[in-house]
mmCIF file of C-alpha atoms in Angstrom:
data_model
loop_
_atom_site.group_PDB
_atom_site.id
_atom_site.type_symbol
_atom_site.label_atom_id
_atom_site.label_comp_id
_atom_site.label_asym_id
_atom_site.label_seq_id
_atom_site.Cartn_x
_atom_site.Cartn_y
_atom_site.Cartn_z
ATOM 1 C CA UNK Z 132 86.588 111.905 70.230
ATOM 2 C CA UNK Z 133 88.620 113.391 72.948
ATOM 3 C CA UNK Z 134 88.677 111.529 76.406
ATOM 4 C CA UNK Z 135 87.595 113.854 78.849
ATOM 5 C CA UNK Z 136 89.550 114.245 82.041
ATOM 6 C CA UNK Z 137 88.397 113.900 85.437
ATOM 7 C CA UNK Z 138 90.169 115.833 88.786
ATOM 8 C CA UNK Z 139 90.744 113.155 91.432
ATOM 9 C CA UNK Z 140 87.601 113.722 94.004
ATOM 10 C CA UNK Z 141 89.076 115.993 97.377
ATOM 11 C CA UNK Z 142 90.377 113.786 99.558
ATOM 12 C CA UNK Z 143 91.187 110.925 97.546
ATOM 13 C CA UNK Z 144 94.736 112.178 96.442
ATOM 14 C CA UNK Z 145 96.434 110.876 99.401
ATOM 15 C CA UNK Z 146 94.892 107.019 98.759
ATOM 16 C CA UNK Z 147 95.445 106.700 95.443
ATOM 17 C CA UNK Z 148 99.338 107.897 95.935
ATOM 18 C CA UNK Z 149 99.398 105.240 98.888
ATOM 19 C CA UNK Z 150 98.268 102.846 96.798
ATOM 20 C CA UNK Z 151 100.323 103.283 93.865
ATOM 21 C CA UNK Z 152 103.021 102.940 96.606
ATOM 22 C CA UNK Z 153 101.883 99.813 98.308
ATOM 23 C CA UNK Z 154 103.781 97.139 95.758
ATOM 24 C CA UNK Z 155 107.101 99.295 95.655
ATOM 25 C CA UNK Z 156 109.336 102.127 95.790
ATOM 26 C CA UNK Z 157 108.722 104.898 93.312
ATOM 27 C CA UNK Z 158 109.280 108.079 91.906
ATOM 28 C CA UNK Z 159 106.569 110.706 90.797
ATOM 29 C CA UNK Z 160 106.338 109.770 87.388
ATOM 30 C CA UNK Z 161 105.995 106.221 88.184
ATOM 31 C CA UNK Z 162 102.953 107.031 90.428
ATOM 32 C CA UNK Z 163 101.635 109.199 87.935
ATOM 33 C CA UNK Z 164 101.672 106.569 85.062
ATOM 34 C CA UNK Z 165 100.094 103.861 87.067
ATOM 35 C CA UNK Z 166 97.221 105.989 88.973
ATOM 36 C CA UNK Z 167 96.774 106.985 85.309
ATOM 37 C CA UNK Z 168 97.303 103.024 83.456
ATOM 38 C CA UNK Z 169 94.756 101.757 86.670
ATOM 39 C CA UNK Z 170 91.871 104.431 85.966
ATOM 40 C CA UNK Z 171 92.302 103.692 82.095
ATOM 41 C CA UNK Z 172 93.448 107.070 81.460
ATOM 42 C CA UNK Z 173 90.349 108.943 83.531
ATOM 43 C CA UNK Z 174 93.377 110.393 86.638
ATOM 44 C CA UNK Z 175 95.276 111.874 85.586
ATOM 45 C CA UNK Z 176 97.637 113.794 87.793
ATOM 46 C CA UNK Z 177 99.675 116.856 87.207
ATOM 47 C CA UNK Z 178 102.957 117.110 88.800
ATOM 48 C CA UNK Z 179 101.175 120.334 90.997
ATOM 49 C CA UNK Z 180 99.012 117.979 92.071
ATOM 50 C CA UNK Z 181 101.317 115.331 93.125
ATOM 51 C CA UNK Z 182 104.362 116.478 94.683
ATOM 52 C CA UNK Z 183 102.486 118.791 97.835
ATOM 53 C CA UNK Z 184 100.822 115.350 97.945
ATOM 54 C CA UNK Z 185 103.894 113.590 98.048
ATOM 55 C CA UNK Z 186 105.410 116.426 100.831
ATOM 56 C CA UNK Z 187 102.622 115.968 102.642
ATOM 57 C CA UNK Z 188 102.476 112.445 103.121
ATOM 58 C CA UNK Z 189 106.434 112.527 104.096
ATOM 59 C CA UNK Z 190 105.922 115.398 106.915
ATOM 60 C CA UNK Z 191 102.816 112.966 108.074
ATOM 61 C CA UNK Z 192 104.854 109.776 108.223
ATOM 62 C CA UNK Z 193 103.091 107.807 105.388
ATOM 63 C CA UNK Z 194 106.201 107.869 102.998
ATOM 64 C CA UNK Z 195 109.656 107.996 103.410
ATOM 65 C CA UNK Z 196 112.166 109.260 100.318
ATOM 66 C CA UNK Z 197 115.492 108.722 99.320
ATOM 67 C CA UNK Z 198 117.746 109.495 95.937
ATOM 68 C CA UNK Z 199 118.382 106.557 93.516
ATOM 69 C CA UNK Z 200 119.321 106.080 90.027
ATOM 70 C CA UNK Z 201 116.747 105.404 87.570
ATOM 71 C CA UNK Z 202 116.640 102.822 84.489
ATOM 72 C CA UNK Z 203 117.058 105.837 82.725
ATOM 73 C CA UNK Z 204 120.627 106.303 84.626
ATOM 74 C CA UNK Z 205 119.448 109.800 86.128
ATOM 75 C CA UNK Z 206 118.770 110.577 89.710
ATOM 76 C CA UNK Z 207 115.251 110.634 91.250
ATOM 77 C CA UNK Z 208 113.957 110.899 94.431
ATOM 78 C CA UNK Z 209 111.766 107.713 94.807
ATOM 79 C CA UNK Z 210 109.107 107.264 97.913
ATOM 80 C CA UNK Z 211 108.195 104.318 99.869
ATOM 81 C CA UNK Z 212 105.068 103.475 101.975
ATOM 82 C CA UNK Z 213 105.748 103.237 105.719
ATOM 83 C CA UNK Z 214 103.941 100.948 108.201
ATOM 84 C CA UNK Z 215 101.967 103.552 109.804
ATOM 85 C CA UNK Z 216 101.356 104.592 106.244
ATOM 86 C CA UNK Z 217 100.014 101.118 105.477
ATOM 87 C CA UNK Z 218 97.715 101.012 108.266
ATOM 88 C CA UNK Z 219 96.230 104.833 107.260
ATOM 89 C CA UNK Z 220 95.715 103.060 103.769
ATOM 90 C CA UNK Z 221 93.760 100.655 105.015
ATOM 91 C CA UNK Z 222 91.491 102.675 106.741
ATOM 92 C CA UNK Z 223 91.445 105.297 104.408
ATOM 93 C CA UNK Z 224 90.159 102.330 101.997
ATOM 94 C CA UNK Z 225 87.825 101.347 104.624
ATOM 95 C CA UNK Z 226 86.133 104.160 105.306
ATOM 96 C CA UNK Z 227 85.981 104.922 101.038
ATOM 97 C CA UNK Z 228 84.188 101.749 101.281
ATOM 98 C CA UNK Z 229 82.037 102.404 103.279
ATOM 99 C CA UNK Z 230 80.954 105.927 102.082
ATOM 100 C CA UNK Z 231 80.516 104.452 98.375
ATOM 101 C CA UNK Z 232 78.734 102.388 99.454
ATOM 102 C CA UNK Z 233 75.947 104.715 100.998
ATOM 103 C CA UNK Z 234 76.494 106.949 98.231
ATOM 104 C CA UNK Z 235 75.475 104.094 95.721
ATOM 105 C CA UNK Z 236 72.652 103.492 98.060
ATOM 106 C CA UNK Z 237 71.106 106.896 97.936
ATOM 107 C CA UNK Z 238 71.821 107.404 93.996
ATOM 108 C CA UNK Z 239 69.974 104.398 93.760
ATOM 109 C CA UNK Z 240 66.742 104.708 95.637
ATOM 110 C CA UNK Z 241 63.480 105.372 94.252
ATOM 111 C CA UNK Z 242 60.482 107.178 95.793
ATOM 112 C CA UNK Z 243 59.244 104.101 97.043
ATOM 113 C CA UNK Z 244 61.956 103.117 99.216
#
């Protein structure tokens, strides 16, 4: 049976790239392969979903780039978190928290309550 794929909710892109990001350097693929090895295969990103992410993130301040050669020996462009992209992480984590947690709270009431 085929798994079926799942689009990363709107306005989750941006955390889950951060994330990926926060235990080192990378380039694109690499972020795509471990949002996709952490979600067992459910994210799965498509490079037109990733790099206006990635652009995005660079114009705000949350990454920084730079050229380096890969194990592969070819040249990517790999991205690093930032501190003032740590500290939107965190909040952006913070306030998921917090909203899945109310959303688990509503999906889970009954008529009584």
């Amino acid at each position: 049976m085929a798994k079926e794929r799942s689009d990363v909710m709107q306005g989750t892109l941006d955390m889950l790239v951060l994330r990926a990001l926060q235990l080192e350097p990378m380039h694109g693929w690499g972020i795509t392969e471990r949002i996709e090895q952490w979600s067992e295969q459910v994210l799965q990103l498509g490079q037109g979903t990733l790099y206006p992410a990635l652009y995005r993130l660079e114009r705000q301040g949350f990454v920084r780039s730079d050229w380096r050669v890969t194990d592969n020996n070819r040249r990517a462009r790999y991205y690093a978190l930032t501190a003032s992209g740590r500290r939107y992480l965190q909040d952006s984590l913070a306030q998921w928290e917090r909203m899945s947690r109310a959303i688990t709270l509503v999906l889970r009431a009954t008529n009584a309550s």
